[in-house]
Coordinates of C-alpha atoms in Angstrom, one line a residue:
M1 CA 4.0 -9.5 29.0
Q2 CA 1.7 -12.0 28.2
E3 CA 2.0 -13.7 24.6
L4 CA -1.0 -13.5 22.3
N5 CA -0.1 -17.1 21.1
S6 CA -3.1 -17.3 18.6
A7 CA -3.1 -14.2 15.9
A8 CA -6.6 -15.3 15.5
R9 CA -8.0 -14.4 19.0
L10 CA -7.9 -10.8 17.6
L11 CA -10.0 -11.2 14.8
P12 CA -13.9 -10.3 14.6
R13 CA -16.6 -13.0 13.5
D14 CA -18.0 -11.3 11.3
C15 CA -15.4 -9.4 9.6
R16 CA -16.4 -6.2 8.1
E17 CA -12.3 -4.9 7.8
C18 CA -12.5 -4.2 4.6
P19 CA -15.1 -2.4 2.5
R20 CA -15.9 -6.1 0.9
A21 CA -17.8 -7.0 4.3
C22 CA -17.9 -10.4 3.7
G23 CA -18.7 -11.5 7.3
A24 CA -16.6 -14.3 7.5
D25 CA -15.5 -15.9 10.9
R26 CA -12.1 -15.7 10.6
A27 CA -11.8 -16.3 14.2
A28 CA -12.4 -19.4 13.8
G29 CA -10.6 -19.7 10.9
K30 CA -12.9 -19.1 7.7
R31 CA -11.6 -17.6 4.8
G32 CA -12.8 -13.6 4.0
A33 CA -12.8 -12.3 0.6
C34 CA -9.2 -11.0 1.3
G35 CA -8.1 -14.7 1.1
A36 CA -7.5 -14.6 4.4
D37 CA -8.1 -16.5 7.0
G38 CA -7.1 -16.6 11.4
R39 CA -3.2 -16.6 10.4
L40 CA -1.5 -13.9 10.6
L41 CA 1.0 -14.2 7.3
V42 CA 4.4 -12.2 6.7
S43 CA 5.9 -12.1 3.3
R44 CA 9.0 -10.5 4.1
A45 CA 10.2 -7.7 6.7
A46 CA 13.6 -5.9 5.9
L47 CA 15.0 -2.6 5.1
H48 CA 13.6 -1.0 1.9
F49 CA 14.8 1.6 0.0
W50 CA 12.4 2.3 -3.0
E51 CA 9.9 4.7 -1.3
E52 CA 9.4 8.1 -1.5
P53 CA 12.6 9.9 0.0
P54 CA 11.8 11.2 3.1
I55 CA 10.2 7.6 3.8
S56 CA 13.2 5.3 2.4
G57 CA 16.0 8.1 3.1
E58 CA 19.1 6.6 3.1
D59 CA 18.8 4.0 5.5
G60 CA 16.0 2.5 4.3
S61 CA 12.2 1.7 5.5
G62 CA 10.9 -0.9 7.9
T63 CA 9.0 -2.5 5.7
I64 CA 6.6 -5.8 6.8
F65 CA 5.1 -7.4 3.7
F66 CA 1.5 -9.0 4.6
A67 CA 0.1 -11.9 2.6
H68 CA -3.5 -11.7 0.8
C69 CA -4.7 -8.2 0.1
P70 CA -9.0 -7.1 0.2
L71 CA -8.3 -5.7 -3.8
G72 CA -6.9 -8.3 -5.5
C73 CA -5.9 -6.1 -8.8
V74 CA -5.7 -8.1 -11.5
Y75 CA -2.2 -6.5 -12.5
C76 CA -0.8 -6.9 -9.3
Q77 CA 2.7 -6.2 -9.2
N78 CA 3.1 -8.8 -5.8
Y79 CA 0.8 -11.4 -6.7
G80 CA 2.1 -14.2 -5.3
I81 CA 1.9 -12.1 -1.6
A82 CA -1.6 -10.5 -2.6
H83 CA -3.1 -13.9 -3.0
G84 CA -1.6 -15.8 -0.5
E85 CA 0.7 -17.9 -2.5
V86 CA 3.6 -16.3 -0.5
G87 CA 3.1 -15.5 3.3
R88 CA 5.0 -17.9 6.4
E89 CA 2.8 -17.4 10.1
I90 CA 3.6 -15.5 12.9
T91 CA 2.8 -14.7 16.5
V92 CA 1.8 -11.1 16.8
D93 CA 4.5 -11.3 19.5
R94 CA 6.6 -12.2 16.4
L95 CA 5.7 -9.5 14.7
A96 CA 6.4 -6.8 17.6
A97 CA 9.8 -8.2 17.9
I98 CA 10.5 -8.1 14.1
M99 CA 9.4 -3.7 14.5
G100 CA 11.8 -4.0 17.0
E101 CA 14.6 -6.0 14.9
L102 CA 14.1 -3.7 11.9
E103 CA 14.9 -0.2 14.6
A104 CA 17.8 -1.7 15.7
A105 CA 18.5 -2.9 11.8
G106 CA 18.7 1.6 11.5
A107 CA 15.1 1.8 9.6
L108 CA 13.5 5.7 9.6
N109 CA 9.8 4.0 10.3
I110 CA 7.7 1.0 10.4
N111 CA 5.9 0.6 7.1
C112 CA 3.0 -2.3 7.3
V113 CA 2.7 -2.8 3.2
T114 CA -0.9 -4.2 2.8
P115 CA -2.1 -4.3 6.2
T116 CA -5.9 -3.6 6.2
H117 CA -7.2 -7.0 6.9
Y118 CA -5.1 -8.0 9.8
A119 CA -5.3 -4.1 11.0
P120 CA -6.3 -5.9 15.1
Q121 CA -3.4 -8.1 15.2
I122 CA -0.9 -5.3 13.9
R123 CA -2.5 -2.3 16.1
A124 CA -1.6 -5.1 19.1
A125 CA 2.0 -5.8 18.1
V126 CA 2.7 -1.9 17.5
G127 CA 1.1 -1.7 21.2
L128 CA 3.6 -4.8 22.5
A129 CA 6.7 -3.1 20.4
R130 CA 6.4 0.3 21.9
A131 CA 5.7 -0.9 25.2
T132 CA 9.2 -2.3 25.4
G133 CA 10.8 0.5 23.5
M134 CA 10.5 0.9 20.0
R135 CA 9.7 4.4 19.1
L136 CA 10.1 4.7 14.9
P137 CA 6.7 6.6 13.6
V138 CA 3.8 3.3 12.0
L139 CA 3.1 3.8 8.5
W140 CA -0.3 2.4 6.9
N141 CA 0.6 1.5 3.3
T142 CA -2.6 0.9 1.8
S143 CA -4.6 0.5 -1.6
G144 CA -7.0 2.9 -0.3
Y145 CA -9.7 0.3 -0.1
E146 CA -10.6 1.5 3.5
T147 CA -14.0 1.9 5.4
V148 CA -13.8 4.8 7.7
A149 CA -14.7 3.1 10.7
A150 CA -10.9 1.0 9.9
V151 CA -9.2 4.5 9.9
E152 CA -10.4 5.7 12.8
A153 CA -10.0 2.4 14.6
N154 CA -6.5 3.4 13.3
A155 CA -6.3 6.3 15.6
G156 CA -3.2 6.2 17.8
C157 CA -1.9 3.1 16.3
V158 CA -0.8 5.1 12.9
D159 CA 1.3 7.6 12.5
A160 CA 1.3 8.3 8.6
Y161 CA -0.5 7.3 5.5
L162 CA 1.1 6.4 2.2
T163 CA -2.1 5.2 0.3
D164 CA -2.7 4.7 -3.1
F165 CA -5.8 5.9 -4.8
K166 CA -6.5 4.3 -8.1
Y167 CA -9.2 5.2 -10.0
A168 CA -11.6 8.3 -10.6
D169 CA -13.4 5.8 -12.9
G170 CA -15.8 3.3 -11.3
D171 CA -16.1 1.4 -14.4
M172 CA -12.4 0.8 -14.4
A173 CA -12.3 -0.1 -11.0
R174 CA -14.9 -3.2 -11.3
R175 CA -12.9 -4.0 -14.6
Y176 CA -9.2 -4.2 -13.2
S177 CA -10.2 -5.0 -8.8
S178 CA -13.5 -5.9 -9.0
A179 CA -14.5 -3.1 -7.3
A180 CA -16.8 -0.8 -8.8
D181 CA -17.6 1.1 -5.3
Y182 CA -13.2 2.2 -5.2
P183 CA -13.6 5.5 -6.2
E184 CA -16.3 6.9 -3.4
V185 CA -14.8 4.3 -0.9
A186 CA -11.6 5.6 -1.1
L187 CA -12.4 9.4 -1.4
A188 CA -14.4 8.7 1.8
A189 CA -11.2 7.6 3.4
L190 CA -9.0 9.4 2.3
E191 CA -10.6 12.1 4.2
A192 CA -10.9 10.1 7.0
M193 CA -6.8 10.1 7.2
V194 CA -6.3 13.8 6.5
R195 CA -9.1 14.1 9.6
A196 CA -6.9 11.5 11.7
V197 CA -3.0 12.5 10.7
G198 CA -3.5 16.0 9.8
P199 CA -0.9 17.0 7.2
C200 CA 2.4 15.8 6.7
A201 CA 4.7 16.7 9.2
Y202 CA 8.7 15.9 8.5
D203 CA 11.8 15.5 11.2
E204 CA 15.0 15.6 11.0
Y205 CA 16.3 11.6 11.8
R206 CA 20.7 10.9 11.4
G207 CA 20.4 14.2 9.4
Q208 CA 18.0 12.8 7.3
E209 CA 14.4 14.2 6.2
R210 CA 11.9 11.9 7.4
L211 CA 8.2 11.7 7.3
I212 CA 6.7 11.4 11.1
G213 CA 2.7 12.4 10.4
G214 CA 0.1 13.4 7.4
V215 CA -0.9 11.6 4.2
V216 CA 1.4 10.6 1.2
V217 CA -1.5 9.6 -2.1
R218 CA 0.2 7.5 -4.6
H219 CA -1.4 7.5 -8.2
L220 CA 0.0 4.7 -10.6
M221 CA -0.3 5.2 -14.1
L222 CA -1.8 2.7 -16.1
P223 CA -1.2 2.0 -19.7
G224 CA -3.7 4.0 -22.2
A225 CA -5.7 5.1 -18.7
L226 CA -4.2 8.9 -19.4
E227 CA -7.8 10.2 -18.5
N228 CA -8.3 8.4 -15.5
S229 CA -5.1 9.8 -13.8
K230 CA -6.0 13.3 -14.5
A231 CA -9.1 12.9 -13.3
V232 CA -7.4 11.6 -10.0
V233 CA -4.8 14.3 -9.7
R234 CA -7.6 16.9 -10.4
L235 CA -10.1 15.5 -8.0
L236 CA -7.3 15.6 -5.6
H237 CA -6.5 19.0 -5.6
E238 CA -9.4 20.5 -5.8
R239 CA -10.7 18.5 -2.9
F240 CA -7.6 18.3 -0.7
G241 CA -5.2 20.9 -1.9
D242 CA -2.2 20.9 0.1
A243 CA -3.2 18.7 2.7
V244 CA -1.8 15.3 1.1
R245 CA 0.9 15.0 -1.1
L246 CA 1.1 13.6 -4.2
S247 CA 3.4 10.8 -5.8
L248 CA 2.8 10.1 -9.1
M249 CA 4.2 6.5 -10.4
N250 CA 5.4 5.5 -13.6
Q251 CA 6.6 2.2 -12.7
Y252 CA 3.7 -0.1 -14.0
T253 CA 5.2 -3.4 -14.6
P254 CA 4.0 -6.0 -17.8
V255 CA 4.7 -9.0 -15.3
L256 CA 1.6 -10.5 -17.1
A257 CA 3.3 -10.5 -19.9
R258 CA 6.2 -12.1 -18.7
E259 CA 3.9 -14.7 -16.7
A260 CA 2.1 -15.3 -19.6
E261 CA 5.1 -16.2 -21.6
A262 CA 5.8 -18.7 -18.8
G263 CA 2.7 -20.4 -19.2
S264 CA 0.5 -18.7 -16.3
A265 CA -3.1 -19.7 -17.5
R266 CA -4.4 -17.0 -15.0
A267 CA -2.4 -14.4 -16.4
A268 CA -3.0 -15.2 -20.1
S269 CA -6.8 -14.8 -19.1
A270 CA -6.0 -12.1 -17.3
L271 CA -3.8 -10.5 -20.7
A272 CA -6.9 -11.6 -23.1
A273 CA -9.5 -9.7 -21.2
C274 CA -7.1 -6.5 -20.9
P275 CA -4.5 -6.7 -23.8
E276 CA -3.6 -3.2 -22.7
L277 CA -2.1 -4.8 -19.1
G278 CA 0.7 -6.1 -21.6
N279 CA 2.6 -2.6 -22.0
T280 CA 4.6 -0.2 -20.0
V281 CA 3.5 3.2 -19.7
P282 CA 4.4 5.7 -22.9
D283 CA 7.2 8.3 -21.3
E284 CA 4.9 10.6 -23.2
E285 CA 1.7 10.2 -21.6
Y286 CA 3.3 10.0 -17.9
E287 CA 5.2 13.4 -18.8
A288 CA 1.4 14.6 -20.1
L289 CA 0.2 13.9 -16.7
L290 CA 3.2 15.7 -14.9
D291 CA 2.8 18.6 -17.1
F292 CA -1.3 18.6 -16.1
A293 CA -0.4 18.4 -12.5
D294 CA 2.0 21.5 -13.2
E295 CA -1.0 23.4 -15.0
L296 CA -3.3 22.9 -11.9
G297 CA -1.2 24.4 -10.1
V298 CA -0.4 20.4 -7.8
S299 CA 2.9 22.6 -6.6
D300 CA 5.1 20.0 -4.3
Y301 CA 4.6 16.3 -5.7
F302 CA 6.5 13.1 -5.6
W303 CA 7.6 11.7 -9.2
Q304 CA 9.7 9.2 -11.0
E305 CA 12.4 9.3 -13.6
G306 CA 12.6 7.4 -16.2
G307 CA 13.3 3.1 -15.8
A308 CA 11.3 3.0 -12.8
A309 CA 9.4 0.2 -14.4
E310 CA 11.6 -2.8 -13.9
E311 CA 10.9 -6.2 -11.9
S312 CA 14.2 -5.5 -10.0
F313 CA 12.2 -2.8 -7.8
I314 CA 9.8 -5.7 -7.0
P315 CA 11.4 -6.8 -3.8
A316 CA 12.0 -11.5 -3.4
F317 CA 9.6 -12.1 -1.1
D318 CA 11.4 -15.1 0.4
F319 CA 10.5 -14.7 4.1
T320 CA 13.5 -12.8 4.5
G321 CA 13.5 -11.1 8.7
L322 CA 10.8 -13.6 9.5

């Protein structure tokens, strides 16, 4: 089997992999709006136990964290990898081998985290892994800031989507993620995901319920943004009903405050512009969101109990598994 020594061979000369459509010649090593160039950079590949129950189960999700990000939220919990500060270059062949190693370690799935800007390389790696016997379902774990074309290109590779829907408010999306078009872009992408993989489907794998198809939509509550969260839940319920499964999350961790206290000028500047991001989400606001979902008739969704906003839920990006 021919080794793909250069991940850049698979990249476009005029990059349109994400909605930023920056046009960077990443095949020639130019850096795109996401921060990525021609290299394939990964920060961690290991079993992960903190996803939704049918994704992590008891044995863990085979999670691969990719460096850089097309969205770049100011409050990102994984800032170091999202901005490429922590990433190791690997080949496509090595990525395929990692997928096989995660399966051998007992993973329930292959969970590609922030994969959008490396989509051509990841699809190639999945093909190689499957050709050598890997049989796990592949999950696309994304911010939701995807193009319809990118989702359609994943056909035959991606079995299920674990996607965010962060904002129904374009002004909030602009303020926190420099993406005022996020609501409409994410909605169009979500519609494409549902068309591509259908409703959620499960099997029983080693005695555990496992997600093998469909779309789980995560919404992370942000401090002081209850109305945005309600608008997201209403939009998704009215548009998709039971065609997607919601995951309402209260685990926002104010890492900006810790980083600012440690002397980060970047974090201090972000907090000065958005001081609310230095707080956690009050329990009563999260309970109000869950009550709102119940009142709308959202019948089956994931929710979190107290204590989710802990930095212990953020894994160590120390190149484990690479």
